[in-house]
mmCIF file with all atom_site columns, C-alpha atoms in Angstrom:
data_model
loop_
_atom_site.group_PDB
_atom_site.id
_atom_site.type_symbol
_atom_site.label_atom_id
_atom_site.label_alt_id
_atom_site.label_comp_id
_atom_site.label_asym_id
_atom_site.label_entity_id
_atom_site.label_seq_id
_atom_site.pdbx_PDB_ins_code
_atom_site.Cartn_x
_atom_site.Cartn_y
_atom_site.Cartn_z
_atom_site.occupancy
_atom_site.B_iso_or_equiv
_atom_site.pdbx_formal_charge
_atom_site.auth_seq_id
_atom_site.auth_comp_id
_atom_site.auth_asym_id
_atom_site.auth_atom_id
_atom_site.pdbx_PDB_model_num
ATOM 1   C CA . MET A 1 1   ? -38.855 -30.089 -76.204 1.00 47.00 ? 1   MET A CA 1
ATOM 2   C CA . GLU A 1 2   ? -36.905 -30.438 -72.975 1.00 54.00 ? 2   GLU A CA 1
ATOM 3   C CA . ARG A 1 3   ? -33.188 -29.968 -72.594 1.00 53.00 ? 3   ARG A CA 1
ATOM 4   C CA . ASP A 1 4   ? -31.113 -33.096 -72.028 1.00 56.00 ? 4   ASP A CA 1
ATOM 5   C CA . SER A 1 5   ? -28.846 -31.414 -69.486 1.00 58.00 ? 5   SER A CA 1
ATOM 6   C CA . GLN A 1 6   ? -28.086 -28.030 -68.051 1.00 55.00 ? 6   GLN A CA 1
ATOM 7   C CA . HIS A 1 7   ? -25.024 -27.751 -70.372 1.00 57.00 ? 7   HIS A CA 1
ATOM 8   C CA . ASP A 1 8   ? -27.412 -26.885 -73.153 1.00 69.00 ? 8   ASP A CA 1
ATOM 9   C CA . ASP A 1 9   ? -28.814 -23.930 -71.174 1.00 76.00 ? 9   ASP A CA 1
ATOM 10  C CA . PRO A 1 10  ? -27.886 -20.697 -73.040 1.00 78.00 ? 10  PRO A CA 1
ATOM 11  C CA . ASP A 1 11  ? -28.416 -18.539 -69.926 1.00 82.00 ? 11  ASP A CA 1
ATOM 12  C CA . LEU A 1 12  ? -26.003 -20.667 -67.924 1.00 81.00 ? 12  LEU A CA 1
ATOM 13  C CA . LYS A 1 13  ? -23.447 -20.483 -70.740 1.00 80.00 ? 13  LYS A CA 1
ATOM 14  C CA . ALA A 1 14  ? -23.790 -16.684 -70.950 1.00 83.00 ? 14  ALA A CA 1
ATOM 15  C CA . ARG A 1 15  ? -23.267 -16.304 -67.188 1.00 86.00 ? 15  ARG A CA 1
ATOM 16  C CA . SER A 1 16  ? -20.293 -18.660 -67.321 1.00 81.00 ? 16  SER A CA 1
ATOM 17  C CA . ASP A 1 17  ? -18.730 -16.694 -70.172 1.00 80.00 ? 17  ASP A CA 1
ATOM 18  C CA . ALA A 1 18  ? -19.226 -13.434 -68.256 1.00 84.00 ? 18  ALA A CA 1
ATOM 19  C CA . LEU A 1 19  ? -17.466 -14.889 -65.196 1.00 84.00 ? 19  LEU A CA 1
ATOM 20  C CA . ARG A 1 20  ? -14.603 -16.142 -67.348 1.00 78.00 ? 20  ARG A CA 1
ATOM 21  C CA . ARG A 1 21  ? -14.138 -12.733 -68.963 1.00 78.00 ? 21  ARG A CA 1
ATOM 22  C CA . ALA A 1 22  ? -14.093 -11.084 -65.521 1.00 81.00 ? 22  ALA A CA 1
ATOM 23  C CA . ALA A 1 23  ? -11.365 -13.517 -64.390 1.00 80.00 ? 23  ALA A CA 1
ATOM 24  C CA . GLY A 1 24  ? -9.166  -12.675 -67.368 1.00 72.00 ? 24  GLY A CA 1
ATOM 25  C CA . TYR A 1 25  ? -9.994  -15.655 -69.554 1.00 72.00 ? 25  TYR A CA 1
ATOM 26  C CA . ARG A 1 26  ? -11.150 -15.498 -73.103 1.00 69.00 ? 26  ARG A CA 1
ATOM 27  C CA . VAL A 1 27  ? -14.465 -17.121 -73.871 1.00 70.00 ? 27  VAL A CA 1
ATOM 28  C CA . ASP A 1 28  ? -12.779 -19.706 -76.077 1.00 70.00 ? 28  ASP A CA 1
ATOM 29  C CA . GLY A 1 29  ? -10.848 -20.958 -73.014 1.00 55.00 ? 29  GLY A CA 1
ATOM 30  C CA . ARG A 1 30  ? -7.416  -19.476 -73.724 1.00 60.00 ? 30  ARG A CA 1
ATOM 31  C CA . LEU A 1 31  ? -5.741  -17.229 -71.178 1.00 57.00 ? 31  LEU A CA 1
ATOM 32  C CA . ASP A 1 32  ? -5.385  -13.561 -71.860 1.00 59.00 ? 32  ASP A CA 1
ATOM 33  C CA . PRO A 1 33  ? -1.672  -12.769 -72.471 1.00 61.00 ? 33  PRO A CA 1
ATOM 34  C CA . ILE A 1 34  ? -1.437  -10.519 -69.387 1.00 60.00 ? 34  ILE A CA 1
ATOM 35  C CA . VAL A 1 35  ? -2.708  -13.318 -67.135 1.00 59.00 ? 35  VAL A CA 1
ATOM 36  C CA . ARG A 1 36  ? -0.148  -15.723 -68.649 1.00 64.00 ? 36  ARG A CA 1
ATOM 37  C CA . ARG A 1 37  ? 2.650   -13.204 -68.101 1.00 70.00 ? 37  ARG A CA 1
ATOM 38  C CA . ARG A 1 38  ? 1.729   -12.736 -64.448 1.00 73.00 ? 38  ARG A CA 1
ATOM 39  C CA . SER A 1 39  ? 1.696   -16.486 -63.900 1.00 77.00 ? 39  SER A CA 1
ATOM 40  C CA . VAL A 1 40  ? 5.124   -16.983 -65.483 1.00 80.00 ? 40  VAL A CA 1
ATOM 41  C CA . THR A 1 41  ? 6.554   -14.014 -63.594 1.00 85.00 ? 41  THR A CA 1
ATOM 42  C CA . ARG A 1 42  ? 5.258   -15.379 -60.310 1.00 87.00 ? 42  ARG A CA 1
ATOM 43  C CA . LYS A 1 43  ? 6.813   -18.797 -61.002 1.00 89.00 ? 43  LYS A CA 1
ATOM 44  C CA . VAL A 1 44  ? 10.176  -17.298 -61.973 1.00 90.00 ? 44  VAL A CA 1
ATOM 45  C CA . LEU A 1 45  ? 10.255  -15.071 -58.893 1.00 92.00 ? 45  LEU A CA 1
ATOM 46  C CA . THR A 1 46  ? 9.350   -18.014 -56.661 1.00 94.00 ? 46  THR A CA 1
ATOM 47  C CA . PHE A 1 47  ? 12.180  -20.059 -58.173 1.00 95.00 ? 47  PHE A CA 1
ATOM 48  C CA . LEU A 1 48  ? 14.667  -17.209 -57.656 1.00 95.00 ? 48  LEU A CA 1
ATOM 49  C CA . VAL A 1 49  ? 13.655  -16.746 -54.022 1.00 96.00 ? 49  VAL A CA 1
ATOM 50  C CA . ILE A 1 50  ? 14.024  -20.479 -53.342 1.00 96.00 ? 50  ILE A CA 1
ATOM 51  C CA . ALA A 1 51  ? 17.444  -20.519 -55.049 1.00 94.00 ? 51  ALA A CA 1
ATOM 52  C CA . LEU A 1 52  ? 18.606  -17.555 -52.963 1.00 94.00 ? 52  LEU A CA 1
ATOM 53  C CA . VAL A 1 53  ? 17.439  -19.169 -49.733 1.00 95.00 ? 53  VAL A CA 1
ATOM 54  C CA . PHE A 1 54  ? 19.278  -22.395 -50.564 1.00 91.00 ? 54  PHE A CA 1
ATOM 55  C CA . GLY A 1 55  ? 22.402  -20.433 -51.513 1.00 85.00 ? 55  GLY A CA 1
ATOM 56  C CA . PHE A 1 56  ? 22.399  -18.552 -48.218 1.00 87.00 ? 56  PHE A CA 1
ATOM 57  C CA . ALA A 1 57  ? 21.799  -21.798 -46.300 1.00 88.00 ? 57  ALA A CA 1
ATOM 58  C CA . ILE A 1 58  ? 24.788  -23.463 -47.995 1.00 79.00 ? 58  ILE A CA 1
ATOM 59  C CA . ASP A 1 59  ? 27.017  -20.439 -47.317 1.00 77.00 ? 59  ASP A CA 1
ATOM 60  C CA . PHE A 1 60  ? 25.898  -20.411 -43.678 1.00 82.00 ? 60  PHE A CA 1
ATOM 61  C CA . ALA A 1 61  ? 26.666  -24.124 -43.290 1.00 77.00 ? 61  ALA A CA 1
ATOM 62  C CA . ASN A 1 62  ? 30.111  -23.626 -44.852 1.00 71.00 ? 62  ASN A CA 1
ATOM 63  C CA . ARG A 1 63  ? 30.866  -20.796 -42.433 1.00 74.00 ? 63  ARG A CA 1
ATOM 64  C CA . LEU A 1 64  ? 30.133  -23.071 -39.477 1.00 78.00 ? 64  LEU A CA 1
ATOM 65  C CA . ASP A 1 65  ? 32.862  -25.495 -40.595 1.00 76.00 ? 65  ASP A CA 1
ATOM 66  C CA . PRO A 1 66  ? 35.995  -24.540 -38.593 1.00 75.00 ? 66  PRO A CA 1
ATOM 67  C CA . HIS A 1 67  ? 38.222  -26.398 -41.031 1.00 77.00 ? 67  HIS A CA 1
ATOM 68  C CA . ALA A 1 68  ? 36.916  -24.286 -43.916 1.00 80.00 ? 68  ALA A CA 1
ATOM 69  C CA . ALA A 1 69  ? 38.094  -21.118 -42.187 1.00 79.00 ? 69  ALA A CA 1
ATOM 70  C CA . ALA A 1 70  ? 41.519  -22.688 -41.693 1.00 81.00 ? 70  ALA A CA 1
ATOM 71  C CA . ALA A 1 71  ? 41.599  -23.739 -45.349 1.00 82.00 ? 71  ALA A CA 1
ATOM 72  C CA . ILE A 1 72  ? 40.803  -20.159 -46.426 1.00 82.00 ? 72  ILE A CA 1
ATOM 73  C CA . LEU A 1 73  ? 43.606  -18.781 -44.243 1.00 83.00 ? 73  LEU A CA 1
ATOM 74  C CA . TRP A 1 74  ? 46.009  -21.359 -45.635 1.00 83.00 ? 74  TRP A CA 1
ATOM 75  C CA . LEU A 1 75  ? 44.887  -20.561 -49.190 1.00 82.00 ? 75  LEU A CA 1
ATOM 76  C CA . GLU A 1 76  ? 45.469  -16.836 -48.687 1.00 82.00 ? 76  GLU A CA 1
ATOM 77  C CA . SER A 1 77  ? 49.024  -17.454 -47.452 1.00 84.00 ? 77  SER A CA 1
ATOM 78  C CA . ASN A 1 78  ? 49.972  -20.001 -50.140 1.00 83.00 ? 78  ASN A CA 1
ATOM 79  C CA . SER A 1 79  ? 52.659  -18.666 -52.501 1.00 83.00 ? 79  SER A CA 1
ATOM 80  C CA . SER A 1 80  ? 51.628  -20.779 -55.532 1.00 83.00 ? 80  SER A CA 1
ATOM 81  C CA . VAL A 1 81  ? 48.069  -19.451 -55.312 1.00 83.00 ? 81  VAL A CA 1
ATOM 82  C CA . LYS A 1 82  ? 49.354  -15.886 -55.027 1.00 83.00 ? 82  LYS A CA 1
ATOM 83  C CA . GLU A 1 83  ? 51.465  -16.394 -58.157 1.00 84.00 ? 83  GLU A CA 1
ATOM 84  C CA . GLN A 1 84  ? 48.394  -17.577 -60.055 1.00 83.00 ? 84  GLN A CA 1
ATOM 85  C CA . VAL A 1 85  ? 45.768  -15.001 -58.985 1.00 85.00 ? 85  VAL A CA 1
ATOM 86  C CA . GLY A 1 86  ? 47.827  -12.239 -57.393 1.00 85.00 ? 86  GLY A CA 1
ATOM 87  C CA . GLU A 1 87  ? 46.755  -10.691 -54.117 1.00 85.00 ? 87  GLU A CA 1
ATOM 88  C CA . ILE A 1 88  ? 43.617  -12.548 -53.003 1.00 83.00 ? 88  ILE A CA 1
ATOM 89  C CA . GLU A 1 89  ? 40.557  -10.324 -52.706 1.00 85.00 ? 89  GLU A CA 1
ATOM 90  C CA . GLY A 1 90  ? 38.038  -13.064 -51.938 1.00 83.00 ? 90  GLY A CA 1
ATOM 91  C CA . ALA A 1 91  ? 37.671  -16.816 -51.736 1.00 82.00 ? 91  ALA A CA 1
ATOM 92  C CA . ARG A 1 92  ? 34.331  -18.592 -51.779 1.00 82.00 ? 92  ARG A CA 1
ATOM 93  C CA . ILE A 1 93  ? 33.661  -22.265 -51.138 1.00 82.00 ? 93  ILE A CA 1
ATOM 94  C CA . VAL A 1 94  ? 31.559  -23.734 -53.923 1.00 82.00 ? 94  VAL A CA 1
ATOM 95  C CA . LYS A 1 95  ? 31.586  -27.383 -52.898 1.00 83.00 ? 95  LYS A CA 1
ATOM 96  C CA . VAL A 1 96  ? 32.908  -29.588 -50.099 1.00 82.00 ? 96  VAL A CA 1
ATOM 97  C CA . ARG A 1 97  ? 33.605  -33.277 -50.572 1.00 82.00 ? 97  ARG A CA 1
ATOM 98  C CA . TYR A 1 98  ? 34.202  -35.591 -47.612 1.00 78.00 ? 98  TYR A CA 1
ATOM 99  C CA . PHE A 1 99  ? 36.215  -38.792 -47.877 1.00 76.00 ? 99  PHE A CA 1
ATOM 100 C CA . GLY A 1 100 ? 38.043  -41.229 -45.616 1.00 70.00 ? 100 GLY A CA 1
ATOM 101 C CA . ALA A 1 101 ? 34.780  -42.100 -43.865 1.00 60.00 ? 101 ALA A CA 1
ATOM 102 C CA . GLN A 1 102 ? 34.574  -44.816 -41.276 1.00 62.00 ? 102 GLN A CA 1
ATOM 103 C CA . ALA A 1 103 ? 31.514  -46.783 -40.214 1.00 56.00 ? 103 ALA A CA 1
ATOM 104 C CA . GLY A 1 104 ? 29.056  -44.454 -38.482 1.00 55.00 ? 104 GLY A CA 1
ATOM 105 C CA . ARG A 1 105 ? 31.142  -41.301 -39.073 1.00 55.00 ? 105 ARG A CA 1
ATOM 106 C CA . ARG A 1 106 ? 31.300  -38.752 -41.807 1.00 55.00 ? 106 ARG A CA 1
ATOM 107 C CA . GLY A 1 107 ? 34.579  -38.482 -43.710 1.00 54.00 ? 107 GLY A CA 1
ATOM 108 C CA . VAL A 1 108 ? 37.358  -36.796 -41.794 1.00 68.00 ? 108 VAL A CA 1
ATOM 109 C CA . ASP A 1 109 ? 39.302  -35.663 -44.842 1.00 80.00 ? 109 ASP A CA 1
ATOM 110 C CA . ARG A 1 110 ? 37.886  -32.922 -47.031 1.00 81.00 ? 110 ARG A CA 1
ATOM 111 C CA . GLU A 1 111 ? 38.285  -31.326 -50.437 1.00 85.00 ? 111 GLU A CA 1
ATOM 112 C CA . TYR A 1 112 ? 37.222  -27.708 -50.707 1.00 84.00 ? 112 TYR A CA 1
ATOM 113 C CA . PHE A 1 113 ? 36.417  -26.361 -54.167 1.00 87.00 ? 113 PHE A CA 1
ATOM 114 C CA . PHE A 1 114 ? 37.136  -22.615 -54.076 1.00 85.00 ? 114 PHE A CA 1
ATOM 115 C CA . VAL A 1 115 ? 36.466  -19.795 -56.505 1.00 87.00 ? 115 VAL A CA 1
ATOM 116 C CA . VAL A 1 116 ? 39.219  -17.306 -55.782 1.00 86.00 ? 116 VAL A CA 1
ATOM 117 C CA . ARG A 1 117 ? 39.152  -13.688 -56.936 1.00 88.00 ? 117 ARG A CA 1
ATOM 118 C CA . GLY A 1 118 ? 42.536  -11.975 -57.038 1.00 87.00 ? 118 GLY A CA 1
ATOM 119 C CA . SER A 1 119 ? 44.266  -8.915  -58.431 1.00 87.00 ? 119 SER A CA 1
ATOM 120 C CA . LYS A 1 120 ? 45.388  -10.867 -61.540 1.00 86.00 ? 120 LYS A CA 1
ATOM 121 C CA . GLY A 1 121 ? 42.050  -12.590 -62.165 1.00 84.00 ? 121 GLY A CA 1
ATOM 122 C CA . HIS A 1 122 ? 39.840  -15.479 -61.081 1.00 85.00 ? 122 HIS A CA 1
ATOM 123 C CA . ALA A 1 123 ? 40.697  -19.138 -60.503 1.00 85.00 ? 123 ALA A CA 1
ATOM 124 C CA . GLN A 1 124 ? 39.034  -22.357 -59.404 1.00 86.00 ? 124 GLN A CA 1
ATOM 125 C CA . ILE A 1 125 ? 41.227  -24.076 -56.837 1.00 84.00 ? 125 ILE A CA 1
ATOM 126 C CA . VAL A 1 126 ? 40.791  -27.387 -55.037 1.00 85.00 ? 126 VAL A CA 1
ATOM 127 C CA . VAL A 1 127 ? 42.332  -27.632 -51.566 1.00 84.00 ? 127 VAL A CA 1
ATOM 128 C CA . ARG A 1 128 ? 42.586  -31.036 -49.910 1.00 83.00 ? 128 ARG A CA 1
ATOM 129 C CA . ALA A 1 129 ? 42.674  -31.161 -46.106 1.00 80.00 ? 129 ALA A CA 1
ATOM 130 C CA . GLU A 1 130 ? 43.940  -34.509 -44.831 1.00 78.00 ? 130 GLU A CA 1
ATOM 131 C CA . ARG A 1 131 ? 44.263  -35.447 -41.196 1.00 74.00 ? 131 ARG A CA 1
ATOM 132 C CA . ASP A 1 132 ? 47.677  -36.766 -40.131 1.00 71.00 ? 132 ASP A CA 1
ATOM 133 C CA . GLU A 1 133 ? 48.575  -39.132 -37.264 1.00 69.00 ? 133 GLU A CA 1
ATOM 134 C CA . GLN A 1 134 ? 48.473  -36.373 -34.627 1.00 69.00 ? 134 GLN A CA 1
ATOM 135 C CA . GLY A 1 135 ? 45.012  -35.266 -35.741 1.00 66.00 ? 135 GLY A CA 1
ATOM 136 C CA . LEU A 1 136 ? 46.223  -32.068 -37.422 1.00 70.00 ? 136 LEU A CA 1
ATOM 137 C CA . TYR A 1 137 ? 45.186  -31.158 -40.931 1.00 72.00 ? 137 TYR A CA 1
ATOM 138 C CA . ILE A 1 138 ? 47.642  -30.912 -43.805 1.00 73.00 ? 138 ILE A CA 1
ATOM 139 C CA . TYR A 1 139 ? 46.507  -28.655 -46.641 1.00 73.00 ? 139 TYR A CA 1
ATOM 140 C CA . GLN A 1 140 ? 47.588  -29.042 -50.256 1.00 73.00 ? 140 GLN A CA 1
ATOM 141 C CA . VAL A 1 141 ? 46.432  -27.669 -53.593 1.00 76.00 ? 141 VAL A CA 1
ATOM 142 C CA . GLN A 1 142 ? 45.138  -30.361 -55.947 1.00 69.00 ? 142 GLN A CA 1
ATOM 143 C CA . GLU A 1 143 ? 45.766  -30.052 -59.680 1.00 56.00 ? 143 GLU A CA 1
#
């Protein structure tokens, strides 16, 4: 009696099972737990590296904004912010929102969302920078 296909070949199946075992698979087709753990670890590490790269890219872009530096200086000298968080130890921009856009131009007014660390604690503060008639920016804390 002849075989219908090579899938019925027991020698081929034995060699296939041996190759699977060598690669870390079980013969029944499930992954060995150590192989699964390595795969998940690799995916998590890849995600963390990508998140770090994006975080550094956003911080770098925020540092290139000259108005952000001025907003930080204004924030550090603001008396109402000092009352809330004490002496400011660090301020980090979390988000920037542009508004007041005109056709073909990005918004000229900005809102900076800061996380401020001070001697009395932490706070989330929104600073709005609006351009006046002379082209200078006016900074104000938004509630």
